[in-house]
PDB file of C-alpha atoms (C1' of nucleotides) in Angstrom:
ATOM      1  CA  UNK A   1      20.575  16.140   5.807  1.00 90.00           C
ATOM      2  CA  UNK A   2      18.633  14.846   8.795  1.00 95.00           C
ATOM      3  CA  UNK A   3      14.909  15.758   8.576  1.00 97.00           C
ATOM      4  CA  UNK A   4      13.437  16.735  11.960  1.00 97.00           C
ATOM      5  CA  UNK A   5      10.356  14.540  11.462  1.00 98.00           C
ATOM      6  CA  UNK A   6      12.525  11.420  11.916  1.00 97.00           C
ATOM      7  CA  UNK A   7      12.382  12.219  15.656  1.00 97.00           C
ATOM      8  CA  UNK A   8       8.659  11.395  15.539  1.00 97.00           C
ATOM      9  CA  UNK A   9       7.221   7.909  15.945  1.00 97.00           C
ATOM     10  CA  UNK A  10       7.513   5.661  12.882  1.00 97.00           C
ATOM     11  CA  UNK A  11       3.865   5.769  11.784  1.00 96.00           C
ATOM     12  CA  UNK A  12       3.825   9.599  11.912  1.00 97.00           C
ATOM     13  CA  UNK A  13       7.202   9.930  10.203  1.00 97.00           C
ATOM     14  CA  UNK A  14       6.486   7.400   7.432  1.00 97.00           C
ATOM     15  CA  UNK A  15       4.313   9.519   5.077  1.00 97.00           C
ATOM     16  CA  UNK A  16       6.650  12.486   5.547  1.00 98.00           C
ATOM     17  CA  UNK A  17       9.591  10.478   4.181  1.00 98.00           C
ATOM     18  CA  UNK A  18       7.835   9.994   0.826  1.00 98.00           C
ATOM     19  CA  UNK A  19       9.359  12.178  -1.895  1.00 97.00           C
ATOM     20  CA  UNK A  20      12.764  12.566  -0.219  1.00 98.00           C
ATOM     21  CA  UNK A  21      15.789  11.587  -2.299  1.00 98.00           C
ATOM     22  CA  UNK A  22      17.890   8.700  -0.927  1.00 97.00           C
ATOM     23  CA  UNK A  23      21.498   9.083  -2.099  1.00 97.00           C
ATOM     24  CA  UNK A  24      24.176   6.364  -2.042  1.00 97.00           C
ATOM     25  CA  UNK A  25      27.859   7.240  -2.431  1.00 96.00           C
ATOM     26  CA  UNK A  26      30.269   4.340  -3.056  1.00 95.00           C
ATOM     27  CA  UNK A  27      33.615   3.883  -4.789  1.00 94.00           C
ATOM     28  CA  UNK A  28      31.689   2.842  -7.895  1.00 94.00           C
ATOM     29  CA  UNK A  29      29.766   6.117  -7.989  1.00 96.00           C
ATOM     30  CA  UNK A  30      26.631   7.941  -6.894  1.00 97.00           C
ATOM     31  CA  UNK A  31      23.176   6.427  -7.207  1.00 97.00           C
ATOM     32  CA  UNK A  32      19.925   7.904  -5.929  1.00 97.00           C
ATOM     33  CA  UNK A  33      16.171   7.768  -6.092  1.00 97.00           C
ATOM     34  CA  UNK A  34      13.048   9.385  -4.695  1.00 98.00           C
ATOM     35  CA  UNK A  35      11.464   7.378  -1.874  1.00 97.00           C
ATOM     36  CA  UNK A  36       7.970   6.411  -3.062  1.00 97.00           C
ATOM     37  CA  UNK A  37       7.013   3.548  -0.690  1.00 97.00           C
ATOM     38  CA  UNK A  38       7.735   2.936   3.022  1.00 97.00           C
ATOM     39  CA  UNK A  39       6.506   0.770   5.897  1.00 96.00           C
ATOM     40  CA  UNK A  40       6.586   1.608   9.632  1.00 97.00           C
ATOM     41  CA  UNK A  41       7.765  -0.861  12.301  1.00 96.00           C
ATOM     42  CA  UNK A  42       7.953  -0.366  16.069  1.00 94.00           C
ATOM     43  CA  UNK A  43       8.832  -2.238  19.258  1.00 92.00           C
ATOM     44  CA  UNK A  44       5.171  -2.919  20.148  1.00 90.00           C
ATOM     45  CA  UNK A  45       4.655  -4.475  16.694  1.00 93.00           C
ATOM     46  CA  UNK A  46       4.936  -8.312  16.490  1.00 91.00           C
ATOM     47  CA  UNK A  47       6.011  -7.989  12.849  1.00 93.00           C
ATOM     48  CA  UNK A  48       9.011  -5.829  13.793  1.00 95.00           C
ATOM     49  CA  UNK A  49      12.516  -7.170  14.292  1.00 95.00           C
ATOM     50  CA  UNK A  50      12.709  -4.990  17.427  1.00 94.00           C
ATOM     51  CA  UNK A  51       9.672  -6.720  18.990  1.00 93.00           C
ATOM     52  CA  UNK A  52      11.807  -9.377  20.690  1.00 88.00           C
ATOM     53  CA  UNK A  53      14.202  -6.828  22.059  1.00 89.00           C
ATOM     54  CA  UNK A  54      17.756  -5.766  21.372  1.00 91.00           C
ATOM     55  CA  UNK A  55      20.015  -8.357  19.718  1.00 91.00           C
ATOM     56  CA  UNK A  56      23.324  -7.903  17.861  1.00 89.00           C
ATOM     57  CA  UNK A  57      21.416  -7.834  14.574  1.00 92.00           C
ATOM     58  CA  UNK A  58      18.688  -5.411  15.634  1.00 94.00           C
ATOM     59  CA  UNK A  59      20.856  -3.118  17.793  1.00 94.00           C
ATOM     60  CA  UNK A  60      20.843  -0.306  15.173  1.00 95.00           C
ATOM     61  CA  UNK A  61      17.041  -0.054  15.486  1.00 96.00           C
ATOM     62  CA  UNK A  62      17.467   1.134  19.072  1.00 95.00           C
ATOM     63  CA  UNK A  63      19.953   3.886  18.240  1.00 95.00           C
ATOM     64  CA  UNK A  64      19.164   7.505  17.411  1.00 96.00           C
ATOM     65  CA  UNK A  65      16.878   8.688  14.624  1.00 97.00           C
ATOM     66  CA  UNK A  66      18.594   8.622  11.245  1.00 97.00           C
ATOM     67  CA  UNK A  67      20.547   5.442  11.983  1.00 96.00           C
ATOM     68  CA  UNK A  68      20.612   2.924   9.119  1.00 96.00           C
ATOM     69  CA  UNK A  69      19.410  -0.633   9.819  1.00 96.00           C
ATOM     70  CA  UNK A  70      20.159  -3.227   7.124  1.00 96.00           C
ATOM     71  CA  UNK A  71      19.158  -6.869   7.446  1.00 95.00           C
ATOM     72  CA  UNK A  72      19.607  -9.943   5.267  1.00 93.00           C
ATOM     73  CA  UNK A  73      16.593 -12.124   4.494  1.00 93.00           C
ATOM     74  CA  UNK A  74      15.510 -15.175   2.499  1.00 91.00           C
ATOM     75  CA  UNK A  75      19.173 -16.085   2.160  1.00 89.00           C
ATOM     76  CA  UNK A  76      19.713 -13.579  -0.655  1.00 90.00           C
ATOM     77  CA  UNK A  77      18.232 -10.115  -0.140  1.00 93.00           C
ATOM     78  CA  UNK A  78      19.244  -7.037   1.844  1.00 95.00           C
ATOM     79  CA  UNK A  79      16.611  -4.568   3.042  1.00 96.00           C
ATOM     80  CA  UNK A  80      17.288  -1.115   4.448  1.00 96.00           C
ATOM     81  CA  UNK A  81      15.517   0.876   7.134  1.00 97.00           C
ATOM     82  CA  UNK A  82      15.861   4.362   8.598  1.00 97.00           C
ATOM     83  CA  UNK A  83      15.463   4.542  12.379  1.00 97.00           C
ATOM     84  CA  UNK A  84      12.920   7.003  13.802  1.00 97.00           C
ATOM     85  CA  UNK A  85      11.691   8.047  17.250  1.00 96.00           C
ATOM     86  CA  UNK A  86      13.512   8.403  20.571  1.00 95.00           C
ATOM     87  CA  UNK A  87      16.669   6.430  21.386  1.00 95.00           C
ATOM     88  CA  UNK A  88      15.812   2.954  22.707  1.00 94.00           C
ATOM     89  CA  UNK A  89      12.348   2.765  21.104  1.00 94.00           C
ATOM     90  CA  UNK A  90      13.243   0.316  18.331  1.00 95.00           C
ATOM     91  CA  UNK A  91      11.325   2.072  15.547  1.00 96.00           C
ATOM     92  CA  UNK A  92      12.247   2.125  11.869  1.00 96.00           C
ATOM     93  CA  UNK A  93      10.940   2.746   8.361  1.00 97.00           C
ATOM     94  CA  UNK A  94      11.530   0.047   5.745  1.00 97.00           C
ATOM     95  CA  UNK A  95      12.295   1.639   2.365  1.00 97.00           C
ATOM     96  CA  UNK A  96      10.261  -0.463  -0.083  1.00 96.00           C
ATOM     97  CA  UNK A  97      10.611   1.399  -3.384  1.00 97.00           C
ATOM     98  CA  UNK A  98      12.453   4.253  -5.109  1.00 97.00           C
ATOM     99  CA  UNK A  99      11.964   6.215  -8.302  1.00 97.00           C
ATOM    100  CA  UNK A 100      15.457   6.135  -9.885  1.00 97.00           C
ATOM    101  CA  UNK A 101      17.121   9.563 -10.271  1.00 97.00           C
ATOM    102  CA  UNK A 102      20.945   9.571 -10.476  1.00 97.00           C
ATOM    103  CA  UNK A 103      23.368   6.847 -11.598  1.00 97.00           C
ATOM    104  CA  UNK A 104      20.807   4.778 -13.473  1.00 96.00           C
ATOM    105  CA  UNK A 105      23.572   3.167 -15.546  1.00 95.00           C
ATOM    106  CA  UNK A 106      25.349   1.980 -12.393  1.00 96.00           C
ATOM    107  CA  UNK A 107      22.069   0.676 -10.975  1.00 96.00           C
ATOM    108  CA  UNK A 108      21.443  -1.272 -14.177  1.00 95.00           C
ATOM    109  CA  UNK A 109      24.934  -2.781 -13.950  1.00 94.00           C
ATOM    110  CA  UNK A 110      24.487  -3.776 -10.311  1.00 95.00           C
ATOM    111  CA  UNK A 111      21.081  -5.308 -11.033  1.00 94.00           C
ATOM    112  CA  UNK A 112      22.206  -6.812 -14.371  1.00 92.00           C
ATOM    113  CA  UNK A 113      18.908  -5.471 -15.706  1.00 93.00           C
ATOM    114  CA  UNK A 114      18.042  -2.814 -18.291  1.00 92.00           C
ATOM    115  CA  UNK A 115      14.386  -2.178 -17.453  1.00 93.00           C
ATOM    116  CA  UNK A 116      14.328   0.991 -15.326  1.00 94.00           C
ATOM    117  CA  UNK A 117      10.823   0.156 -14.128  1.00 93.00           C
ATOM    118  CA  UNK A 118      12.113  -2.910 -12.275  1.00 94.00           C
ATOM    119  CA  UNK A 119      15.348  -1.416 -10.967  1.00 96.00           C
ATOM    120  CA  UNK A 120      14.168  -0.248  -7.526  1.00 96.00           C
ATOM    121  CA  UNK A 121      10.505  -1.292  -7.173  1.00 95.00           C
ATOM    122  CA  UNK A 122      11.058  -3.514  -4.124  1.00 95.00           C
ATOM    123  CA  UNK A 123      13.145  -3.452  -0.923  1.00 96.00           C
ATOM    124  CA  UNK A 124      15.661  -6.102  -2.040  1.00 96.00           C
ATOM    125  CA  UNK A 125      15.927  -4.552  -5.511  1.00 96.00           C
ATOM    126  CA  UNK A 126      16.693  -1.035  -4.330  1.00 97.00           C
ATOM    127  CA  UNK A 127      19.311  -2.283  -1.874  1.00 96.00           C
ATOM    128  CA  UNK A 128      21.090  -4.082  -4.715  1.00 96.00           C
ATOM    129  CA  UNK A 129      20.746  -1.085  -7.053  1.00 96.00           C
ATOM    130  CA  UNK A 130      22.266   1.306  -4.500  1.00 96.00           C
ATOM    131  CA  UNK A 131      25.018  -1.088  -3.430  1.00 95.00           C
ATOM    132  CA  UNK A 132      23.641  -1.418   0.105  1.00 95.00           C
ATOM    133  CA  UNK A 133      24.669  -4.359   2.299  1.00 92.00           C
ATOM    134  CA  UNK A 134      25.043  -5.283   5.960  1.00 92.00           C
ATOM    135  CA  UNK A 135      28.247  -3.256   6.270  1.00 92.00           C
ATOM    136  CA  UNK A 136      26.107  -0.102   6.322  1.00 94.00           C
ATOM    137  CA  UNK A 137      23.917  -1.308   9.191  1.00 95.00           C
ATOM    138  CA  UNK A 138      24.507   0.828  12.259  1.00 95.00           C
ATOM    139  CA  UNK A 139      25.893   3.787  10.322  1.00 95.00           C
ATOM    140  CA  UNK A 140      24.027   7.100  10.238  1.00 96.00           C
ATOM    141  CA  UNK A 141      22.490   9.323   7.544  1.00 96.00           C
ATOM    142  CA  UNK A 142      25.050  11.983   8.455  1.00 96.00           C
ATOM    143  CA  UNK A 143      28.029   9.643   7.885  1.00 94.00           C
ATOM    144  CA  UNK A 144      28.009  10.392   4.151  1.00 89.00           C
ATOM    145  CA  UNK A 145      27.580   6.983   2.504  1.00 93.00           C
ATOM    146  CA  UNK A 146      23.790   7.017   2.575  1.00 96.00           C
ATOM    147  CA  UNK A 147      22.035  10.350   2.929  1.00 97.00           C
ATOM    148  CA  UNK A 148      18.744  12.164   2.390  1.00 98.00           C
ATOM    149  CA  UNK A 149      18.165  15.234   0.247  1.00 98.00           C
ATOM    150  CA  UNK A 150      14.947  17.161  -0.425  1.00 97.00           C
ATOM    151  CA  UNK A 151      13.036  15.764  -3.402  1.00 97.00           C
ATOM    152  CA  UNK A 152       9.425  16.395  -4.339  1.00 97.00           C
ATOM    153  CA  UNK A 153       6.189  16.822  -2.432  1.00 97.00           C
ATOM    154  CA  UNK A 154       3.793  13.948  -3.211  1.00 97.00           C
ATOM    155  CA  UNK A 155       0.440  15.097  -4.585  1.00 96.00           C
ATOM    156  CA  UNK A 156      -1.376  12.222  -2.903  1.00 96.00           C
ATOM    157  CA  UNK A 157      -0.450   9.415  -0.484  1.00 96.00           C
ATOM    158  CA  UNK A 158      -2.095   5.993  -0.154  1.00 95.00           C
ATOM    159  CA  UNK A 159      -2.065   4.099   3.163  1.00 95.00           C
ATOM    160  CA  UNK A 160      -2.522   0.283   3.216  1.00 94.00           C
ATOM    161  CA  UNK A 161      -1.562  -2.825   5.169  1.00 93.00           C
ATOM    162  CA  UNK A 162       2.034  -4.048   4.914  1.00 94.00           C
ATOM    163  CA  UNK A 163       3.574  -6.595   2.536  1.00 93.00           C
ATOM    164  CA  UNK A 164       5.192  -9.967   3.178  1.00 91.00           C
ATOM    165  CA  UNK A 165       4.571 -10.274   6.918  1.00 92.00           C
ATOM    166  CA  UNK A 166       2.636 -12.899   8.902  1.00 88.00           C
ATOM    167  CA  UNK A 167       2.030 -10.967  12.142  1.00 90.00           C
ATOM    168  CA  UNK A 168       0.025  -7.768  12.688  1.00 90.00           C
ATOM    169  CA  UNK A 169      -1.132  -8.057   9.085  1.00 90.00           C
ATOM    170  CA  UNK A 170      -4.094  -5.712   9.614  1.00 90.00           C
ATOM    171  CA  UNK A 171      -2.084  -2.645  10.702  1.00 92.00           C
ATOM    172  CA  UNK A 172      -2.245   0.017   7.938  1.00 94.00           C
ATOM    173  CA  UNK A 173       1.376   1.044   8.259  1.00 95.00           C
ATOM    174  CA  UNK A 174       2.431   1.050   4.602  1.00 96.00           C
ATOM    175  CA  UNK A 175       2.482   4.365   2.738  1.00 96.00           C
ATOM    176  CA  UNK A 176       3.158   5.058  -0.936  1.00 96.00           C
ATOM    177  CA  UNK A 177       2.944   7.865  -3.480  1.00 96.00           C
ATOM    178  CA  UNK A 178      -0.420   7.345  -5.150  1.00 95.00           C
ATOM    179  CA  UNK A 179      -0.117   6.305  -8.780  1.00 92.00           C
ATOM    180  CA  UNK A 180       3.703   6.225  -8.847  1.00 95.00           C
ATOM    181  CA  UNK A 181       4.841   3.558 -11.305  1.00 93.00           C
ATOM    182  CA  UNK A 182       7.789   2.472  -9.138  1.00 95.00           C
ATOM    183  CA  UNK A 183       5.689   1.396  -6.139  1.00 95.00           C
ATOM    184  CA  UNK A 184       6.193  -2.360  -5.619  1.00 91.00           C
ATOM    185  CA  UNK A 185       2.477  -3.181  -5.557  1.00 84.00           C
ATOM    186  CA  UNK A 186      -0.546  -0.877  -5.730  1.00 77.00           C
ATOM    187  CA  UNK A 187      -2.741  -3.353  -3.822  1.00 67.00           C
ATOM    188  CA  UNK A 188      -2.052  -4.204  -0.178  1.00 62.00           C
ATOM    189  CA  UNK A 189      -1.885  -7.946  -0.615  1.00 49.00           C
ATOM    190  CA  UNK A 190      -1.518 -10.379  -3.507  1.00 44.00           C
TER     191      UNK A 190
ATOM    192  C1'  DA B   1      24.908 -27.575  18.395  1.00 67.74           C
ATOM    193  C1'  DG B   2      21.110 -27.577  15.423  1.00 67.74           C
ATOM    194  C1'  DA B   3      16.329 -26.749  13.790  1.00 67.74           C
ATOM    195  C1'  DG B   4      13.102 -23.475  12.043  1.00 67.74           C
ATOM    196  C1'  DC B   5      11.968 -19.386   9.937  1.00 67.74           C
ATOM    197  C1'  DG B   6      11.558 -15.432   7.120  1.00 67.74           C
ATOM    198  C1'  DA B   7       9.833  -7.112   6.402  1.00 67.74           C
ATOM    199  C1'  DT B   8      11.720 -11.172  -1.246  1.00 67.74           C
ATOM    200  C1'  DG B   9      12.353 -11.630  -6.080  1.00 67.74           C
ATOM    201  C1'  DG B  10      12.306 -14.032 -10.316  1.00 67.74           C
ATOM    202  C1'  DC B  11      10.494 -17.340 -13.119  1.00 67.74           C
ATOM    203  C1'  DC B  12       6.726 -20.146 -14.563  1.00 67.74           C
ATOM    204  C1'  DT B  13       1.839 -20.896 -15.866  1.00 67.74           C
TER     205       DT B  13
ATOM    206  C1'  DG C   1      -1.358 -16.030  -8.923  1.00 67.74           C
ATOM    207  C1'  DG C   2       1.969 -19.816  -7.300  1.00 67.74           C
ATOM    208  C1'  DC C   3       6.308 -21.787  -6.225  1.00 67.74           C
ATOM    209  C1'  DC C   4      10.845 -21.943  -4.113  1.00 67.74           C
ATOM    210  C1'  DA C   5      15.968 -20.893  -3.677  1.00 67.74           C
ATOM    211  C1'  DT C   6      19.116 -19.964   0.184  1.00 67.74           C
ATOM    212  C1'  DC C   7      21.467 -18.632   4.687  1.00 67.74           C
ATOM    213  C1'  DG C   8      21.930 -15.524   8.874  1.00 67.74           C
ATOM    214  C1'  DC C   9      19.685 -15.013  13.133  1.00 67.74           C
ATOM    215  C1'  DT C  10      17.150 -16.558  17.057  1.00 67.74           C
ATOM    216  C1'  DC C  11      15.571 -19.855  20.150  1.00 67.74           C
ATOM    217  C1'  DT C  12      15.870 -24.135  22.510  1.00 67.74           C
ATOM    218  C1'  DA C  13      18.574 -27.694  24.665  1.00 67.74           C
TER     219       DA C  13
END
DNA sequence: AGAGCGATGGCCT
DNA sequence: GGCCATCGCTCTA
């Protein structure tokens, strides 16, 4: 389904996305996990891919809320975002960590890793575990391959600065479920 | 046409 | 905590 709060600006929508279940449907099977860590990016944000304007790569960020934006980085990792806000605003939420729910065996096979704790505790890891790649960029949550379903309501949410960026490093636009063991890092930096 | 640069993860100490 | 593989995208010329 398409939660109404995705129409809001990224920073407002971000904490509301925590606890929702992200579901991936591929030929290999269904995999899913609760979203436990997200970061907000917007067009006015130097750390955002949309900051420099619309390019072929970043075009999905400027489409309607619920659009999927997948990018490839460091020559080996895919990261997935969900677009928020009005059309043309270039806002998105980077999904940084999931708590595995369905299809854990398939996720372990895709990751070539048994340890469930390390299956989806990072943006590149969860993309690999769910079988997400660039082909999904530009598709929409209502297209059926990647979708959202209600999950749980987080008891407490922690807000910190974002991870792995070199610009706008002081903006507290990272949100995670307090105490959840699948969050990539409890501390903001380091 | 080519250089520079990452919204990372895994391995090592 | 530190290092670095690896390649698509953007910018400059």
